Amino acid sequence: MSTGADGENGDGSGMDDAGWDPDALGVLLAPFTGTEVPAFLAEPLRAGLGGVILFGHNTPDAATCARLSRDLHAIEPDVLVAVDEEGGDVTRLQASTGSSLPTAWALGEIDDVGLTRRVSRALGDVLAACDVDLDLAPVLDVSTDPANPVIGTRAYADEPDLVTRHARAMAGGIRDAGVGVCGKHFPGHGATHVDSHTALPTITLGREQFEREHLEPWQLAPWMDAVMTAHLLVPALGEGPASIAPWAREVLDELCGEGGFHGLLITDALDMAAVADTYGYGEAAVRAVEAGAHLLCLGTSIRRDDAEMLREAHDALLAAVDSGRLPRQVLAQRAAEVRQRRGWLRDRRRGLPVPQLPESMEALGRVGAEAAARAVRGRNAEGVLTGGPVMIADARRRRDHASGTRRSLLAGVLAEQGIDAQEIHYPADITRPDASALILTRLPRADPEEQQQLAELLRLRPDAIVVHTGVPDAATPHSRYVLAHGAGRASMAAAAALLLGRTPSNGHYQGRPSR
């Protein structure tokens, strides 16, 4: 039986009566199911669990997130509570309504660093009011491939300098509120056209080109509290996926200069097919620690039992220690560094006033609406809706693994403005002669299914307005367009305002809009 480094139980081991080892627990970032802290989680929390990650099914709204975070901290005051709150298309705190913020790409489109800083400070205040310790943001990927199915508008731009400036502003604003930040997805996921939720991507660029196009934003790593590694292969940099291979830590240390990277190194979710299907869940956990990770993000419990996920990763690490493969002192040191660095985050918060959640949410909504309105672009679409019925067709895939199940928020925001807006489920319904027609798209140039659906809808209604929610270069040219730069609530509200003539268009789509 392995001996723990944090004291002994009566049997001479470091485990508690339930068999939990504090060193193995200390490097795990665990999920759970539901909007209440499950009974099984209390013992691991008290025994040394490194952290908990909250997903949209845990936090349909910010008030639920605040209650959950406080319940977790009541059980173990120093546990790290992390959330994947980017704003825009990836929101956890507003999972039930859609985000009050536009996407990172929308902020890059505006290119007003001061506005990005205000947006991020408003977001940071909401996170602080929710008692969240670490936000898994900003995104430092440079989205150079318009066919990228998982990054897209989550990135600030396809230019490294623009990404760097806005990521710095976003990180600074969130940290000003006392909340930690985690840059992702190292070394850069923007040049892939494969979603690592479903397969293992490979970036075949040469080292010089990859460094020039994708590594510049990672010069911000020394100012980040954490960095998340990606499940992707970059043969020019090293062998094996970045999240579970030593080369990623080596490259990151080189970028950070003398002393290397001093923050937390966190893996992307280990349940993702990119590593789980290739190496196995437990094996991926062991390799991640061998590669230098501090915290292993175990993933979401939507498809797996939460208690089993935690136990499987924990037991895989212990088995590696017992076999001699993973030195106990390495695991113990990594767990100690997690305790130290999460303590730094909690100490930072203690010196700041706690924002009130209702006021923080209102402020977030105001600055988010301003940003979304400034980002929206149109072509022959301003003021075209005059109050009659509107048929809305969705050509997009119904599920995106990063942001969850996609549903149209456009019908809802139009209805709030008194418009009879109806989502249709059969293409023929778009031909209703007394109704205007809107078609939502995201990746029609890259997704054959979406391209086919769009073509059929435009054949039936060539006068339809295409509301594109992805990056501009992923759109199919059409005579009537709205570029919303995202599918969240704020972006859809800005698109609706333009269509109703209540917000002037900020530019015209002509292949690629100017910034």
Short mmCIF file of C-alpha atoms in Angstrom, two decimals:
data_model
loop_
_atom_site.label_atom_id
_atom_site.label_comp_id
_atom_site.label_asym_id
_atom_site.label_seq_id
_atom_site.Cartn_x
_atom_site.Cartn_y
_atom_site.Cartn_z
CA MET A 1 0.00 0.00 0.00
CA SER A 2 1.33 3.48 -0.89
CA THR A 3 2.39 5.83 1.87
CA GLY A 4 0.97 9.33 1.67
CA ALA A 5 3.02 12.45 2.28
CA ASP A 6 0.45 14.33 4.34
CA GLY A 7 0.33 12.35 7.55
CA GLU A 8 -0.59 8.77 8.37
CA ASN A 9 -3.77 6.99 9.29
CA GLY A 10 -3.81 4.34 11.99
CA ASP A 11 -2.74 1.65 9.54
CA GLY A 12 0.44 3.48 8.65
CA SER A 13 -0.71 4.72 5.25
CA GLY A 14 -1.62 8.23 4.20
CA MET A 15 -5.12 7.16 3.20
CA ASP A 16 -8.31 7.85 5.07
CA ASP A 17 -10.81 5.14 5.97
CA ALA A 18 -12.44 5.44 2.51
CA GLY A 19 -9.14 4.74 0.78
CA TRP A 20 -8.51 8.27 -0.44
CA ASP A 21 -4.85 9.24 -0.80
CA PRO A 22 -4.19 12.99 -0.30
CA ASP A 23 -1.41 13.14 -2.88
CA ALA A 24 -3.45 11.46 -5.61
CA LEU A 25 -6.53 13.54 -4.76
CA GLY A 26 -4.45 16.70 -4.64
CA VAL A 27 -3.81 16.74 -8.39
CA LEU A 28 -7.41 16.12 -9.48
CA LEU A 29 -9.94 18.68 -10.73
CA ALA A 30 -13.19 16.77 -10.37
CA PRO A 31 -16.67 17.19 -11.83
CA PHE A 32 -19.99 16.20 -10.33
CA THR A 33 -23.57 15.95 -11.51
CA GLY A 34 -26.40 18.26 -10.52
CA THR A 35 -26.90 21.58 -8.77
CA GLU A 36 -26.18 20.27 -5.26
CA VAL A 37 -22.90 19.01 -3.80
CA PRO A 38 -23.31 15.21 -3.90
CA ALA A 39 -22.83 13.22 -0.72
CA PHE A 40 -19.94 11.19 -2.14
CA LEU A 41 -17.83 14.33 -2.70
CA ALA A 42 -17.62 15.47 0.93
CA GLU A 43 -15.05 12.86 1.94
CA PRO A 44 -12.65 13.52 -0.99
CA LEU A 45 -12.96 17.27 -0.35
CA ARG A 46 -11.91 16.84 3.27
CA ALA A 47 -9.21 14.33 2.31
CA GLY A 48 -7.38 16.77 0.01
CA LEU A 49 -9.13 17.02 -3.38
CA GLY A 50 -7.26 19.59 -5.45
CA GLY A 51 -10.27 21.26 -7.03
CA VAL A 52 -13.74 21.06 -8.48
CA ILE A 53 -14.82 22.18 -11.94
CA LEU A 54 -18.36 23.41 -12.55
CA PHE A 55 -20.15 22.88 -15.86
CA GLY A 56 -23.36 24.27 -17.30
CA HIS A 57 -25.49 21.46 -15.88
CA ASN A 58 -24.23 22.50 -12.42
CA THR A 59 -24.81 26.21 -12.92
CA PRO A 60 -27.85 27.08 -15.03
CA ASP A 61 -27.60 30.58 -13.57
CA ALA A 62 -25.15 32.66 -11.58
CA ALA A 63 -27.13 32.43 -8.33
CA THR A 64 -26.86 28.63 -8.41
CA CYS A 65 -23.13 28.92 -9.07
CA ALA A 66 -22.71 31.22 -6.05
CA ARG A 67 -24.59 28.82 -3.77
CA LEU A 68 -22.64 25.80 -5.02
CA SER A 69 -19.27 27.50 -4.63
CA ARG A 70 -20.07 28.54 -1.08
CA ASP A 71 -21.29 25.05 -0.23
CA LEU A 72 -18.04 23.59 -1.55
CA HIS A 73 -15.92 26.08 0.37
CA ALA A 74 -17.96 25.40 3.50
CA ILE A 75 -16.87 21.76 3.33
CA GLU A 76 -13.25 22.58 2.48
CA PRO A 77 -12.36 26.30 2.56
CA ASP A 78 -9.24 25.95 0.43
CA VAL A 79 -10.57 23.75 -2.37
CA LEU A 80 -10.13 25.33 -5.80
CA VAL A 81 -13.44 26.06 -7.53
CA ALA A 82 -12.94 26.49 -11.27
CA VAL A 83 -15.39 27.30 -14.04
CA ASP A 84 -15.09 27.45 -17.82
CA GLU A 85 -16.61 30.92 -18.29
CA GLU A 86 -15.36 32.52 -21.50
CA GLY A 87 -18.51 34.46 -22.25
CA GLY A 88 -20.15 34.37 -25.66
CA ASP A 89 -20.75 30.86 -26.94
CA VAL A 90 -19.09 29.18 -23.94
CA THR A 91 -20.92 30.10 -20.77
CA ARG A 92 -21.56 28.12 -17.61
CA LEU A 93 -22.97 30.83 -15.36
CA GLN A 94 -25.71 31.66 -17.86
CA ALA A 95 -26.20 28.20 -19.32
CA SER A 96 -29.98 28.45 -19.27
CA THR A 97 -30.29 31.84 -20.97
CA GLY A 98 -27.15 32.38 -23.06
CA SER A 99 -24.30 34.74 -22.23
CA SER A 100 -24.66 38.46 -21.63
CA LEU A 101 -21.27 38.85 -23.33
CA PRO A 102 -20.33 38.53 -26.99
CA THR A 103 -17.54 36.20 -28.04
CA ALA A 104 -13.82 36.88 -27.92
CA TRP A 105 -13.88 37.22 -31.71
CA ALA A 106 -16.45 40.02 -31.42
CA LEU A 107 -14.11 41.88 -29.06
CA GLY A 108 -11.23 41.38 -31.48
CA GLU A 109 -13.45 42.65 -34.29
CA ILE A 110 -14.02 45.90 -32.39
CA ASP A 111 -10.33 46.00 -31.37
CA ASP A 112 -10.85 48.36 -28.44
CA VAL A 113 -8.58 47.06 -25.68
CA GLY A 114 -10.20 49.40 -23.16
CA LEU A 115 -13.60 47.86 -23.89
CA THR A 116 -12.18 44.35 -23.54
CA ARG A 117 -10.77 45.35 -20.16
CA ARG A 118 -14.16 46.68 -19.03
CA VAL A 119 -15.90 43.53 -20.23
CA SER A 120 -13.44 41.32 -18.37
CA ARG A 121 -13.63 43.33 -15.15
CA ALA A 122 -17.42 43.03 -15.24
CA LEU A 123 -17.06 39.29 -15.76
CA GLY A 124 -14.51 39.10 -12.96
CA ASP A 125 -16.89 40.84 -10.56
CA VAL A 126 -19.60 38.28 -11.35
CA LEU A 127 -17.16 35.42 -10.78
CA ALA A 128 -15.99 36.94 -7.51
CA ALA A 129 -19.59 37.38 -6.39
CA CYS A 130 -20.06 33.68 -7.17
CA ASP A 131 -17.04 32.73 -5.00
CA VAL A 132 -15.22 31.22 -8.00
CA ASP A 133 -11.44 30.94 -7.61
CA LEU A 134 -10.25 30.29 -11.17
CA ASP A 135 -11.73 31.09 -14.57
CA LEU A 136 -10.55 28.83 -17.39
CA ALA A 137 -10.04 31.84 -19.65
CA PRO A 138 -8.78 33.72 -21.65
CA VAL A 139 -8.40 31.79 -24.90
CA LEU A 140 -4.93 32.37 -26.35
CA ASP A 141 -5.46 30.29 -29.49
CA VAL A 142 -4.88 32.07 -32.80
CA SER A 143 -7.75 30.87 -35.00
CA THR A 144 -5.95 30.61 -38.34
CA ASP A 145 -8.14 27.83 -39.73
CA PRO A 146 -11.68 29.06 -40.50
CA ALA A 147 -12.79 25.42 -40.57
CA ASN A 148 -11.83 24.99 -36.91
CA PRO A 149 -14.86 23.34 -35.31
CA VAL A 150 -13.97 23.89 -31.66
CA ILE A 151 -12.16 27.27 -31.41
CA GLY A 152 -13.65 29.60 -34.01
CA THR A 153 -15.16 32.68 -32.36
CA ARG A 154 -13.78 31.64 -28.98
CA ALA A 155 -10.47 33.13 -30.20
CA TYR A 156 -9.93 36.88 -30.42
CA ALA A 157 -8.58 36.77 -33.94
CA ASP A 158 -6.49 34.99 -36.55
CA GLU A 159 -3.57 37.37 -35.91
CA PRO A 160 -1.20 36.68 -32.96
CA ASP A 161 -0.68 40.33 -32.07
CA LEU A 162 -4.40 41.01 -31.82
CA VAL A 163 -4.92 37.88 -29.73
CA THR A 164 -2.09 38.88 -27.40
CA ARG A 165 -3.40 42.39 -26.78
CA HIS A 166 -6.95 41.33 -26.02
CA ALA A 167 -6.00 38.25 -24.01
CA ARG A 168 -3.80 40.48 -21.85
CA ALA A 169 -6.70 42.87 -21.31
CA MET A 170 -9.10 40.04 -20.51
CA ALA A 171 -6.73 38.42 -18.03
CA GLY A 172 -6.00 41.77 -16.39
CA GLY A 173 -9.67 42.65 -15.90
CA ILE A 174 -10.57 39.30 -14.35
CA ARG A 175 -7.56 39.41 -12.04
CA ASP A 176 -8.42 42.95 -10.98
CA ALA A 177 -11.57 41.42 -9.47
CA GLY A 178 -9.43 38.96 -7.52
CA VAL A 179 -10.22 35.88 -9.62
CA GLY A 180 -7.53 33.67 -11.11
CA VAL A 181 -7.10 33.19 -14.86
CA CYS A 182 -6.02 30.21 -16.94
CA GLY A 183 -4.74 30.73 -20.49
CA LYS A 184 -5.71 27.97 -22.92
CA HIS A 185 -5.11 25.81 -24.98
CA PHE A 186 -1.29 25.51 -25.01
CA PRO A 187 0.55 25.50 -27.38
CA GLY A 188 -2.29 26.70 -29.64
CA HIS A 189 -5.35 24.91 -31.00
CA GLY A 190 -6.25 27.42 -33.70
CA ALA A 191 -4.76 25.70 -36.76
CA THR A 192 -6.76 22.49 -36.47
CA HIS A 193 -9.89 21.41 -38.28
CA VAL A 194 -10.44 18.46 -35.92
CA ASP A 195 -12.33 18.74 -32.63
CA SER A 196 -10.30 17.10 -29.84
CA HIS A 197 -13.55 16.18 -28.12
CA THR A 198 -13.98 13.58 -30.86
CA ALA A 199 -10.48 12.80 -32.22
CA LEU A 200 -6.79 13.66 -31.78
CA PRO A 201 -5.83 16.65 -33.99
CA THR A 202 -2.41 17.03 -35.61
CA ILE A 203 -0.87 20.36 -36.63
CA THR A 204 1.68 19.74 -39.37
CA LEU A 205 3.22 23.22 -39.52
CA GLY A 206 6.99 23.53 -39.34
CA ARG A 207 8.45 24.76 -36.07
CA GLU A 208 9.31 28.24 -37.36
CA GLN A 209 5.84 28.81 -38.80
CA PHE A 210 4.10 27.44 -35.71
CA GLU A 211 6.15 29.66 -33.42
CA ARG A 212 5.49 32.71 -35.58
CA GLU A 213 1.74 32.18 -35.93
CA HIS A 214 0.75 30.55 -32.62
CA LEU A 215 3.26 30.97 -29.79
CA GLU A 216 3.36 34.78 -29.50
CA PRO A 217 0.31 34.99 -27.17
CA TRP A 218 1.95 32.53 -24.80
CA GLN A 219 4.49 35.16 -23.86
CA LEU A 220 1.68 36.14 -21.46
CA ALA A 221 2.09 32.86 -19.56
CA PRO A 222 4.20 34.38 -16.73
CA TRP A 223 1.25 36.67 -15.91
CA MET A 224 -1.27 33.82 -15.88
CA ASP A 225 -2.23 31.95 -12.73
CA ALA A 226 -2.58 28.77 -14.78
CA VAL A 227 -2.14 27.39 -18.28
CA MET A 228 -4.25 24.62 -19.82
CA THR A 229 -2.58 22.18 -22.19
CA ALA A 230 -4.35 20.95 -25.32
CA HIS A 231 -4.96 17.46 -26.63
CA LEU A 232 -3.15 17.88 -29.92
CA LEU A 233 -0.07 16.67 -31.73
CA VAL A 234 2.52 19.15 -32.96
CA PRO A 235 5.34 16.97 -34.38
CA ALA A 236 7.56 20.00 -34.97
CA LEU A 237 7.64 20.65 -31.21
CA GLY A 238 7.70 17.14 -29.78
CA GLU A 239 6.24 13.66 -29.68
CA GLY A 240 2.83 12.88 -28.20
CA PRO A 241 -0.20 15.02 -27.28
CA ALA A 242 0.72 18.29 -25.57
CA SER A 243 -1.46 17.52 -22.55
CA ILE A 244 0.32 14.28 -21.65
CA ALA A 245 3.83 14.73 -23.13
CA PRO A 246 6.84 16.38 -21.42
CA TRP A 247 7.71 18.59 -24.40
CA ALA A 248 4.79 20.95 -23.73
CA ARG A 249 6.10 21.86 -20.27
CA GLU A 250 9.59 22.27 -21.70
CA VAL A 251 8.42 24.66 -24.43
CA LEU A 252 6.32 26.62 -21.93
CA ASP A 253 9.28 26.96 -19.57
CA GLU A 254 11.42 28.25 -22.43
CA LEU A 255 8.84 30.89 -23.28
CA CYS A 256 8.69 32.04 -19.65
CA GLY A 257 12.44 32.54 -19.39
CA GLU A 258 14.55 32.15 -16.26
CA GLY A 259 12.89 29.89 -13.72
CA GLY A 260 10.24 28.66 -16.14
CA PHE A 261 6.49 28.74 -15.61
CA HIS A 262 5.42 29.25 -11.99
CA GLY A 263 1.66 28.83 -12.29
CA LEU A 264 -0.58 25.79 -12.31
CA LEU A 265 -0.38 23.54 -15.36
CA ILE A 266 -3.83 22.08 -16.01
CA THR A 267 -4.80 19.51 -18.61
CA ASP A 268 -7.78 19.83 -20.88
CA ALA A 269 -10.54 17.38 -19.99
CA LEU A 270 -9.15 13.85 -19.88
CA ASP A 271 -12.47 12.30 -20.87
CA MET A 272 -12.15 13.82 -24.35
CA ALA A 273 -11.79 11.24 -27.11
CA ALA A 274 -8.46 12.69 -28.27
CA VAL A 275 -6.69 11.02 -25.33
CA ALA A 276 -9.29 8.80 -23.64
CA ASP A 277 -9.91 6.71 -26.77
CA THR A 278 -6.23 6.50 -27.68
CA TYR A 279 -4.55 5.96 -24.30
CA GLY A 280 -7.37 5.22 -21.88
CA TYR A 281 -8.69 7.45 -19.11
CA GLY A 282 -6.48 6.20 -16.29
CA GLU A 283 -3.37 5.99 -18.44
CA ALA A 284 -3.89 9.56 -19.64
CA ALA A 285 -4.05 10.70 -16.00
CA VAL A 286 -0.73 9.05 -15.18
CA ARG A 287 0.97 10.39 -18.30
CA ALA A 288 -0.26 13.90 -17.54
CA VAL A 289 1.43 13.89 -14.13
CA GLU A 290 4.59 12.41 -15.65
CA ALA A 291 4.51 15.27 -18.17
CA GLY A 292 4.44 17.93 -15.45
CA ALA A 293 0.75 18.70 -14.93
CA HIS A 294 -0.45 19.99 -11.57
CA LEU A 295 -4.18 19.51 -12.02
CA LEU A 296 -5.92 16.90 -14.15
CA CYS A 297 -9.24 18.14 -15.44
CA LEU A 298 -11.29 14.95 -15.37
CA GLY A 299 -13.98 16.26 -17.72
CA THR A 300 -17.74 16.36 -17.53
CA SER A 301 -19.93 13.79 -15.82
CA ILE A 302 -22.76 14.14 -18.36
CA ARG A 303 -21.84 10.82 -19.99
CA ARG A 304 -20.11 9.08 -17.05
CA ASP A 305 -20.70 8.50 -13.35
CA ASP A 306 -19.03 11.30 -11.38
CA ALA A 307 -17.90 9.18 -8.45
CA GLU A 308 -16.44 6.53 -10.77
CA MET A 309 -14.51 9.18 -12.73
CA LEU A 310 -12.84 10.46 -9.58
CA ARG A 311 -12.09 7.00 -8.23
CA GLU A 312 -10.69 5.71 -11.55
CA ALA A 313 -8.23 8.61 -11.94
CA HIS A 314 -7.25 8.44 -8.25
CA ASP A 315 -6.65 4.67 -8.38
CA ALA A 316 -4.68 4.89 -11.63
CA LEU A 317 -2.26 7.33 -10.01
CA LEU A 318 -1.88 5.12 -6.93
CA ALA A 319 -1.26 2.05 -9.07
CA ALA A 320 1.51 3.93 -10.87
CA VAL A 321 3.05 4.82 -7.52
CA ASP A 322 2.79 1.27 -6.21
CA SER A 323 4.42 -0.14 -9.36
CA GLY A 324 7.32 2.29 -9.10
CA ARG A 325 6.44 3.97 -12.35
CA LEU A 326 5.47 7.29 -10.73
CA PRO A 327 7.71 8.32 -7.81
CA ARG A 328 5.72 9.15 -4.69
CA GLN A 329 7.79 12.29 -4.14
CA VAL A 330 6.78 13.61 -7.59
CA LEU A 331 3.07 13.16 -6.87
CA ALA A 332 3.43 14.62 -3.38
CA GLN A 333 5.35 17.64 -4.65
CA ARG A 334 2.77 18.33 -7.34
CA ALA A 335 -0.09 18.15 -4.80
CA ALA A 336 1.81 20.49 -2.48
CA GLU A 337 2.26 23.01 -5.29
CA VAL A 338 -1.48 22.89 -5.97
CA ARG A 339 -2.21 23.64 -2.30
CA GLN A 340 0.27 26.49 -2.30
CA ARG A 341 -0.93 28.15 -5.49
CA ARG A 342 -4.64 27.81 -4.81
CA GLY A 343 -3.86 29.40 -1.43
CA TRP A 344 -2.33 32.35 -3.25
CA LEU A 345 -5.56 32.77 -5.23
CA ARG A 346 -7.71 32.72 -2.10
CA ASP A 347 -5.40 35.21 -0.37
CA ARG A 348 -5.70 37.62 -3.30
CA ARG A 349 -9.48 37.60 -3.00
CA ARG A 350 -9.45 38.23 0.75
CA GLY A 351 -8.00 41.68 0.22
CA LEU A 352 -10.85 42.86 -2.00
CA PRO A 353 -14.49 43.73 -1.31
CA VAL A 354 -16.99 41.06 -2.36
CA PRO A 355 -19.20 42.34 -5.20
CA GLN A 356 -22.96 41.92 -4.96
CA LEU A 357 -24.27 39.46 -7.53
CA PRO A 358 -27.40 41.32 -8.76
CA GLU A 359 -25.49 44.55 -9.38
CA SER A 360 -22.63 42.67 -11.01
CA MET A 361 -24.99 40.86 -13.36
CA GLU A 362 -26.60 44.14 -14.37
CA ALA A 363 -23.22 45.69 -15.10
CA LEU A 364 -22.23 42.64 -17.13
CA GLY A 365 -25.38 42.95 -19.21
CA ARG A 366 -24.78 46.62 -19.95
CA VAL A 367 -21.18 46.30 -21.11
CA GLY A 368 -21.96 43.08 -22.97
CA ALA A 369 -24.78 44.71 -24.92
CA GLU A 370 -22.52 47.64 -25.81
CA ALA A 371 -19.79 45.34 -27.08
CA ALA A 372 -22.12 43.10 -29.07
CA ALA A 373 -23.78 46.09 -30.75
CA ARG A 374 -20.40 47.50 -31.76
CA ALA A 375 -19.29 44.16 -33.21
CA VAL A 376 -22.28 43.21 -35.37
CA ARG A 377 -21.89 43.65 -39.13
CA GLY A 378 -24.52 43.62 -41.86
CA ARG A 379 -25.01 43.62 -45.59
CA ASN A 380 -28.42 44.55 -47.02
CA ALA A 381 -29.95 43.52 -43.69
CA GLU A 382 -30.45 46.69 -41.67
CA GLY A 383 -34.08 47.37 -40.81
CA VAL A 384 -35.48 44.60 -43.04
CA LEU A 385 -37.80 43.21 -40.36
CA THR A 386 -40.87 45.41 -40.08
CA GLY A 387 -43.06 43.46 -37.67
CA GLY A 388 -44.52 40.67 -39.80
CA PRO A 389 -43.94 36.96 -39.06
CA VAL A 390 -40.37 35.66 -39.32
CA MET A 391 -39.39 32.06 -40.10
CA ILE A 392 -36.01 31.07 -38.60
CA ALA A 393 -34.19 28.03 -39.97
CA ASP A 394 -31.02 26.63 -38.37
CA ALA A 395 -28.55 25.10 -40.82
CA ARG A 396 -25.95 24.47 -38.10
CA ARG A 397 -25.16 21.19 -36.45
CA ARG A 398 -27.25 20.79 -33.36
CA ARG A 399 -24.33 20.06 -31.06
CA ASP A 400 -21.01 21.77 -30.52
CA HIS A 401 -18.85 20.04 -27.93
CA ALA A 402 -17.31 23.22 -26.57
CA SER A 403 -20.52 25.12 -25.95
CA GLY A 404 -23.01 22.31 -25.58
CA THR A 405 -26.31 21.83 -27.34
CA ARG A 406 -26.98 24.70 -29.70
CA ARG A 407 -30.38 26.30 -29.85
CA SER A 408 -31.47 29.48 -31.45
CA LEU A 409 -31.69 32.44 -29.13
CA LEU A 410 -32.62 34.65 -32.06
CA ALA A 411 -36.31 33.73 -31.96
CA GLY A 412 -36.45 34.58 -28.28
CA VAL A 413 -34.85 38.01 -28.54
CA LEU A 414 -37.05 38.88 -31.54
CA ALA A 415 -40.15 37.81 -29.61
CA GLU A 416 -39.09 40.13 -26.79
CA GLN A 417 -39.24 42.95 -29.35
CA GLY A 418 -42.81 42.04 -30.31
CA ILE A 419 -41.91 40.10 -33.47
CA ASP A 420 -43.77 36.90 -34.35
CA ALA A 421 -40.67 34.73 -34.75
CA GLN A 422 -40.96 30.99 -35.27
CA GLU A 423 -38.24 28.35 -35.50
CA ILE A 424 -38.95 25.90 -38.28
CA HIS A 425 -37.97 22.24 -38.39
CA TYR A 426 -38.71 21.41 -42.03
CA PRO A 427 -37.09 23.35 -44.91
CA ALA A 428 -40.37 23.71 -46.77
CA ASP A 429 -41.79 25.79 -43.91
CA ILE A 430 -39.44 28.62 -44.88
CA THR A 431 -41.47 29.26 -48.04
CA ARG A 432 -44.39 30.87 -46.16
CA PRO A 433 -45.12 33.80 -48.49
CA ASP A 434 -46.16 36.37 -45.86
CA ALA A 435 -43.08 35.83 -43.67
CA SER A 436 -39.48 37.01 -43.73
CA ALA A 437 -36.83 34.28 -43.64
CA LEU A 438 -33.65 34.04 -41.53
CA ILE A 439 -31.08 31.24 -41.73
CA LEU A 440 -28.50 30.61 -38.99
CA THR A 441 -25.07 29.29 -40.02
CA ARG A 442 -21.73 28.59 -38.35
CA LEU A 443 -19.39 26.50 -40.57
CA PRO A 444 -21.01 26.12 -44.00
CA ARG A 445 -17.71 26.17 -45.89
CA ALA A 446 -16.24 23.38 -43.81
CA ASP A 447 -19.23 21.25 -42.81
CA PRO A 448 -20.76 19.43 -45.83
CA GLU A 449 -23.97 18.75 -43.92
CA GLU A 450 -24.41 22.40 -43.03
CA GLN A 451 -23.46 23.49 -46.54
CA GLN A 452 -26.06 21.18 -48.04
CA GLN A 453 -28.74 22.37 -45.64
CA LEU A 454 -27.94 26.02 -46.37
CA ALA A 455 -28.03 25.45 -50.12
CA GLU A 456 -31.44 23.81 -49.89
CA LEU A 457 -32.86 26.60 -47.72
CA LEU A 458 -31.53 29.29 -50.06
CA ARG A 459 -32.96 27.44 -53.05
CA LEU A 460 -36.36 27.64 -51.39
CA ARG A 461 -35.89 31.23 -50.19
CA PRO A 462 -33.19 33.06 -52.15
CA ASP A 463 -34.27 36.30 -50.44
CA ALA A 464 -33.50 34.91 -46.97
CA ILE A 465 -31.06 36.73 -44.68
CA VAL A 466 -28.20 34.57 -43.45
CA VAL A 467 -27.27 35.23 -39.82
CA HIS A 468 -23.75 33.85 -39.52
CA THR A 469 -22.57 32.97 -36.00
CA GLY A 470 -19.05 31.71 -36.81
CA VAL A 471 -15.86 33.45 -37.91
CA PRO A 472 -16.35 35.56 -41.07
CA ASP A 473 -14.11 33.42 -43.27
CA ALA A 474 -16.25 30.36 -42.52
CA ALA A 475 -19.32 31.98 -44.11
CA THR A 476 -20.65 31.31 -47.60
CA PRO A 477 -21.04 34.58 -49.57
CA HIS A 478 -24.63 35.72 -49.95
CA SER A 479 -26.34 38.96 -50.91
CA ARG A 480 -27.99 39.50 -47.50
CA TYR A 481 -25.97 38.84 -44.38
CA VAL A 482 -25.59 39.56 -40.69
CA LEU A 483 -22.26 38.69 -39.07
CA ALA A 484 -23.04 38.22 -35.37
CA HIS A 485 -19.61 36.73 -34.45
CA GLY A 486 -21.27 34.33 -32.03
CA ALA A 487 -24.50 32.61 -31.09
CA GLY A 488 -24.90 33.75 -27.46
CA ARG A 489 -27.70 35.91 -26.18
CA ALA A 490 -25.81 39.20 -26.47
CA SER A 491 -24.80 38.48 -30.06
CA MET A 492 -28.29 37.41 -31.06
CA ALA A 493 -29.78 40.51 -29.44
CA ALA A 494 -27.36 42.70 -31.42
CA ALA A 495 -28.27 40.87 -34.64
CA ALA A 496 -31.98 41.35 -33.91
CA ALA A 497 -31.49 45.05 -33.26
CA LEU A 498 -29.73 45.46 -36.61
CA LEU A 499 -32.44 43.54 -38.45
CA LEU A 500 -35.05 45.78 -36.83
CA GLY A 501 -33.12 48.93 -37.75
CA ARG A 502 -32.47 49.84 -34.13
CA THR A 503 -28.69 49.58 -34.37
CA PRO A 504 -26.72 50.82 -37.38
CA SER A 505 -24.53 48.28 -39.10
CA ASN A 506 -20.82 48.66 -38.30
CA GLY A 507 -19.62 47.41 -41.65
CA HIS A 508 -20.50 45.35 -44.70
CA TYR A 509 -19.58 41.81 -45.51
CA GLN A 510 -17.52 41.67 -48.70
CA GLY A 511 -15.64 38.41 -48.44
CA ARG A 512 -13.87 39.51 -45.25
CA PRO A 513 -15.07 42.57 -43.32
CA SER A 514 -12.61 45.25 -42.40
CA ARG A 515 -11.75 45.88 -38.78
#
